[in-house]
Each structure stands twice: as C-alpha cells, then as structure tokens.
C-alpha cells in the first residue's frame, strides 16, 4: 500500500507556456550575467592595459569625440553575428561610433585584444578621411589592426594551429586582413587578396600611434 505521504504528494504539471516562460527567464538571467561580466572586463582592460589607454588618449589628443557608450558590450547573437564567429566590432556610423565587445565570448585576454583591434579602427577613422565603404580603406585599417593588436603574436598563432617561423607576422596579418574584408569584397564582386596586397606594404609599415609594433 502507498504511504499517506506519497499519496498526498502533489504532482507538478507545467503547460508549454509555463515551461517557455521559465526558460525565457533563465535565458534573460544568463544574458544579464554575461553583460555584467563583460562590462567588468572592459573596465578592467581600460584600467590595466597600457595599449588600450594609449589608443584612447591618442584619439582624444586628435580631438575626436567619443560619444556616450563608445566602449560597450552587446549580445552579438542578437544582431546576427553568431557568438562563435566574432569577438567584437566597430560601428562606423557617424555620431554613433562605438567599439562593441561581444558579451557571449568575453574573456580578460580576448576583451583586451579586441579593444585594441577595434580602437585602431577608431583611431584610423579619427585621423584620416577613411570611408568605411571603400574596400581599400577597409583593407588598410584591417592590416594595421591585425599588425598592432597582438592578434598575430607567435603564441596566438600556435593556439590556432598555425605553425610558422620566418615571416609569420606578415603572413598572419595578410591572412587576417583578407578574411576580414572578404565578405564585403565578395558582395562587391572584388578579389579580397588583390585589394589587401595593393595596400599591404604601406599600411603594414604604418604603426601610428605606436612607435613600432607592440
């Protein structure tokens, strides 16, 4: 015979709507945790990274306005940039310029490196008449960002499974610049490699605002 306790134990049934509501609440809680964690990482990088501080100061010294929310975290999956595909980006829209860190993938090292990479784009937009829709301008700033952000340090390449010694920095910078502009080049019916190669030497040598490759 069943015990009185077992007999009296209520059964819990949830409708699909209730289950969906619980899941939505869990997802929102997780999203907020990611957002808050990302914002802490951005603040820490601003405080502790000499490269991040140097770039922000260089932009200010050139008199370029950085609007409220210039450095911000966003859930990139919500804007169609799958979280595994990208760590951040730069918004070129005039008056709404922003460095965006993807909150889903943020880690201390990735946040610092992504901030440096995207701030180089911000610096280039500040110091030149760069037109974001111009593939040659786009290629140049991608060459500079890959070269100066430590994206192509030997240790980073090893983690990607790329093993090379002589000339690995140049090869990595070229490869990453080509990857970065390839979608835009394909939409325009252009060859990304030809575009990158046409600007590579000049842009690779340009290390401003650093005295050399960090």
CSV table of C-alpha atoms in Angstrom, one decimal:
chain,number,residue,atom,x,y,z
A,1,UNK,CA,0.0,0.0,0.0
A,2,UNK,CA,1.2,3.6,-0.7
A,3,UNK,CA,2.1,5.7,2.3
A,4,UNK,CA,0.0,8.6,3.2
A,5,UNK,CA,2.9,11.0,2.4
A,6,UNK,CA,3.3,9.5,-1.1
A,7,UNK,CA,-0.5,9.7,-1.6
A,8,UNK,CA,-0.7,13.3,-0.6
A,9,UNK,CA,2.4,14.4,-2.6
A,10,UNK,CA,1.1,16.8,-5.3
A,11,UNK,CA,2.0,16.2,-8.9
A,12,UNK,CA,3.6,19.2,-10.7
A,13,UNK,CA,2.4,19.8,-14.3
A,14,UNK,CA,3.6,22.7,-16.4
A,15,UNK,CA,2.0,23.9,-19.6
A,16,UNK,CA,4.1,24.6,-22.6
A,17,UNK,CA,3.6,28.3,-21.9
A,18,UNK,CA,4.9,27.9,-18.3
A,19,UNK,CA,7.9,26.0,-19.5
A,20,UNK,CA,8.7,28.6,-22.1
A,21,UNK,CA,8.3,31.4,-19.5
A,22,UNK,CA,10.8,29.6,-17.2
A,23,UNK,CA,13.3,29.1,-20.0
A,24,UNK,CA,12.9,32.7,-21.1
A,25,UNK,CA,13.6,33.9,-17.5
A,26,UNK,CA,16.6,31.7,-17.3
A,27,UNK,CA,18.0,32.9,-20.6
A,28,UNK,CA,17.4,36.6,-19.6
A,29,UNK,CA,19.2,36.0,-16.2
A,30,UNK,CA,22.1,34.4,-18.1
A,31,UNK,CA,22.2,37.2,-20.6
A,32,UNK,CA,22.4,39.8,-17.8
A,33,UNK,CA,25.2,37.9,-16.1
A,34,UNK,CA,27.2,37.8,-19.4
A,35,UNK,CA,26.5,41.5,-19.9
A,36,UNK,CA,27.6,42.5,-16.4
A,37,UNK,CA,30.7,40.2,-16.6
A,38,UNK,CA,31.7,41.8,-20.0
A,39,UNK,CA,31.3,45.3,-18.7
A,40,UNK,CA,33.6,44.5,-15.8
A,41,UNK,CA,36.2,43.1,-18.2
A,42,UNK,CA,36.0,46.3,-20.3
A,43,UNK,CA,36.5,48.5,-17.2
A,44,UNK,CA,39.4,46.3,-16.1
A,45,UNK,CA,41.1,46.5,-19.6
A,46,UNK,CA,40.7,50.3,-19.6
A,47,UNK,CA,42.4,50.5,-16.2
A,48,UNK,CA,45.1,47.9,-16.7
A,49,UNK,CA,46.1,47.8,-20.4
A,50,UNK,CA,48.7,50.4,-21.5
A,51,UNK,CA,47.7,49.8,-25.1
A,52,UNK,CA,44.1,50.5,-24.5
A,53,UNK,CA,44.9,53.7,-22.6
A,54,UNK,CA,47.4,54.8,-25.2
A,55,UNK,CA,44.8,54.4,-28.0
A,56,UNK,CA,42.1,56.2,-26.1
A,57,UNK,CA,44.4,59.1,-25.3
A,58,UNK,CA,45.6,59.2,-28.9
A,59,UNK,CA,42.0,59.6,-30.1
A,60,UNK,CA,41.3,62.3,-27.6
A,61,UNK,CA,44.5,64.2,-28.5
A,62,UNK,CA,43.3,64.3,-32.1
A,63,UNK,CA,40.1,66.0,-30.9
A,64,UNK,CA,37.8,63.2,-31.9
A,65,UNK,CA,34.6,62.9,-30.0
A,66,UNK,CA,33.8,59.6,-28.3
A,67,UNK,CA,30.1,59.5,-27.7
A,68,UNK,CA,28.4,58.0,-24.6
A,69,UNK,CA,28.6,54.3,-24.7
A,70,UNK,CA,31.7,54.4,-27.0
A,71,UNK,CA,33.0,51.2,-25.4
A,72,UNK,CA,30.1,48.8,-24.8
A,73,UNK,CA,29.1,45.2,-24.6
A,74,UNK,CA,26.4,43.6,-26.6
A,75,UNK,CA,25.0,40.1,-27.2
A,76,UNK,CA,26.2,39.7,-30.7
A,77,UNK,CA,24.0,36.7,-31.5
A,78,UNK,CA,21.0,39.1,-31.3
A,79,UNK,CA,22.4,41.1,-34.2
A,80,UNK,CA,23.1,38.1,-36.4
A,81,UNK,CA,26.8,37.7,-35.6
A,82,UNK,CA,26.9,34.2,-34.1
A,83,UNK,CA,28.9,34.3,-30.9
A,84,UNK,CA,31.5,31.8,-32.1
A,85,UNK,CA,32.2,33.9,-35.2
A,86,UNK,CA,33.2,37.2,-33.8
A,87,UNK,CA,34.6,38.8,-30.6
A,88,UNK,CA,33.6,42.4,-31.3
A,89,UNK,CA,33.4,45.1,-33.9
A,90,UNK,CA,33.5,48.8,-34.6
A,91,UNK,CA,30.4,50.8,-35.5
A,92,UNK,CA,31.4,53.4,-38.2
A,93,UNK,CA,28.1,55.3,-38.3
A,94,UNK,CA,28.8,59.0,-37.9
A,95,UNK,CA,27.9,60.3,-34.5
A,96,UNK,CA,27.2,56.8,-33.2
A,97,UNK,CA,30.8,55.4,-33.4
A,98,UNK,CA,31.3,52.6,-30.9
A,99,UNK,CA,33.6,49.7,-30.0
A,100,UNK,CA,31.5,46.7,-29.3
A,101,UNK,CA,32.6,43.7,-27.3
A,102,UNK,CA,30.5,40.5,-27.7
A,103,UNK,CA,29.3,39.6,-24.2
A,104,UNK,CA,28.9,35.9,-25.0
A,105,UNK,CA,32.6,35.3,-25.7
A,106,UNK,CA,34.3,37.9,-23.5
A,107,UNK,CA,37.3,36.8,-21.5
A,108,UNK,CA,40.0,39.0,-20.0
A,109,UNK,CA,42.6,38.4,-22.7
A,110,UNK,CA,40.1,38.4,-25.6
A,111,UNK,CA,38.5,41.6,-24.4
A,112,UNK,CA,41.8,43.4,-24.1
A,113,UNK,CA,42.9,42.3,-27.6
A,114,UNK,CA,39.6,43.0,-29.2
A,115,UNK,CA,39.5,46.5,-27.6
A,116,UNK,CA,43.0,47.3,-29.1
A,117,UNK,CA,42.0,45.9,-32.5
A,118,UNK,CA,38.8,47.9,-32.7
A,119,UNK,CA,40.3,51.1,-31.2
A,120,UNK,CA,42.8,51.0,-34.1
A,121,UNK,CA,39.9,51.3,-36.4
A,122,UNK,CA,38.5,54.1,-34.3
A,123,UNK,CA,41.9,55.9,-34.4
A,124,UNK,CA,42.1,55.4,-38.2
A,125,UNK,CA,38.7,56.9,-38.7
A,126,UNK,CA,39.7,59.8,-36.4
A,127,UNK,CA,43.0,60.7,-38.1
A,128,UNK,CA,42.1,60.2,-41.8
A,129,UNK,CA,39.2,60.7,-44.2
A,130,UNK,CA,38.6,57.0,-44.1
A,131,UNK,CA,35.4,55.9,-45.9
A,132,UNK,CA,34.2,52.6,-44.4
A,133,UNK,CA,32.6,51.6,-47.7
A,134,UNK,CA,35.9,51.9,-49.5
A,135,UNK,CA,37.4,48.4,-49.7
A,136,UNK,CA,41.0,49.8,-49.9
A,137,UNK,CA,40.5,51.9,-46.8
A,138,UNK,CA,38.9,48.9,-45.1
A,139,UNK,CA,41.8,46.7,-46.1
A,140,UNK,CA,44.3,49.2,-44.8
A,141,UNK,CA,42.8,49.5,-41.4
A,142,UNK,CA,42.4,45.7,-41.1
A,143,UNK,CA,46.1,45.3,-41.9
A,144,UNK,CA,47.0,47.8,-39.2
A,145,UNK,CA,44.7,46.3,-36.6
A,146,UNK,CA,46.0,42.8,-37.2
A,147,UNK,CA,49.6,44.0,-37.1
A,148,UNK,CA,49.3,46.2,-34.0
A,149,UNK,CA,46.8,44.5,-31.8
A,150,UNK,CA,48.9,41.4,-31.0
A,151,UNK,CA,46.4,39.3,-33.0
A,152,UNK,CA,49.4,37.8,-34.8
A,153,UNK,CA,51.8,37.1,-31.9
A,154,UNK,CA,53.5,33.7,-32.3
A,155,UNK,CA,51.7,32.3,-29.2
A,156,UNK,CA,48.3,33.2,-30.7
A,157,UNK,CA,49.1,31.6,-34.0
A,158,UNK,CA,50.2,28.4,-32.2
A,159,UNK,CA,46.8,28.2,-30.4
A,160,UNK,CA,45.2,28.5,-33.8
A,161,UNK,CA,47.2,25.6,-35.1
A,162,UNK,CA,49.3,27.7,-37.4
A,163,UNK,CA,53.0,26.9,-37.2
A,164,UNK,CA,55.4,29.2,-38.9
A,165,UNK,CA,58.7,30.9,-38.0
A,166,UNK,CA,60.2,33.2,-40.6
A,167,UNK,CA,57.8,35.9,-41.7
A,168,UNK,CA,54.9,34.5,-39.6
A,169,UNK,CA,53.8,38.1,-38.6
A,170,UNK,CA,53.4,39.3,-42.2
A,171,UNK,CA,51.7,36.1,-43.3
A,172,UNK,CA,49.3,36.2,-40.4
A,173,UNK,CA,48.5,39.9,-40.8
A,174,UNK,CA,47.8,39.4,-44.5
A,175,UNK,CA,45.6,36.3,-43.9
A,176,UNK,CA,43.5,38.0,-41.2
A,177,UNK,CA,43.1,41.2,-43.3
A,178,UNK,CA,41.9,39.1,-46.3
A,179,UNK,CA,39.5,37.2,-44.0
A,180,UNK,CA,38.1,40.5,-42.6
A,181,UNK,CA,37.3,42.1,-45.9
A,182,UNK,CA,36.3,39.0,-47.9
A,183,UNK,CA,32.5,39.3,-47.2
A,184,UNK,CA,32.4,42.9,-48.3
A,185,UNK,CA,34.7,42.2,-51.3
A,186,UNK,CA,32.5,39.3,-52.4
A,187,UNK,CA,29.4,41.5,-52.3
A,188,UNK,CA,31.2,44.0,-54.5
A,189,UNK,CA,32.4,41.3,-56.9
A,190,UNK,CA,36.1,42.0,-56.0
A,191,UNK,CA,39.1,39.9,-55.0
A,192,UNK,CA,39.9,40.4,-51.4
A,193,UNK,CA,43.5,39.2,-51.8
A,194,UNK,CA,44.2,41.7,-54.6
A,195,UNK,CA,42.8,44.5,-52.6
A,196,UNK,CA,44.8,43.7,-49.5
A,197,UNK,CA,48.0,43.2,-51.5
A,198,UNK,CA,47.6,46.6,-53.1
A,199,UNK,CA,47.7,48.4,-49.8
A,200,UNK,CA,49.7,46.0,-47.7
A,201,UNK,CA,53.2,47.4,-47.6
A,202,UNK,CA,52.3,50.9,-46.9
A,203,UNK,CA,49.7,50.0,-44.2
A,204,UNK,CA,51.9,47.3,-42.6
A,205,UNK,CA,54.7,49.9,-42.1
A,206,UNK,CA,52.3,52.4,-40.5
A,207,UNK,CA,52.4,51.8,-36.8
A,208,UNK,CA,50.8,55.0,-35.5
A,209,UNK,CA,50.0,55.8,-32.7
A,210,UNK,CA,52.7,53.4,-31.6
A,211,UNK,CA,56.4,53.9,-32.3
A,212,UNK,CA,56.6,50.4,-33.6
A,213,UNK,CA,54.7,47.1,-33.5
A,214,UNK,CA,53.8,46.5,-29.8
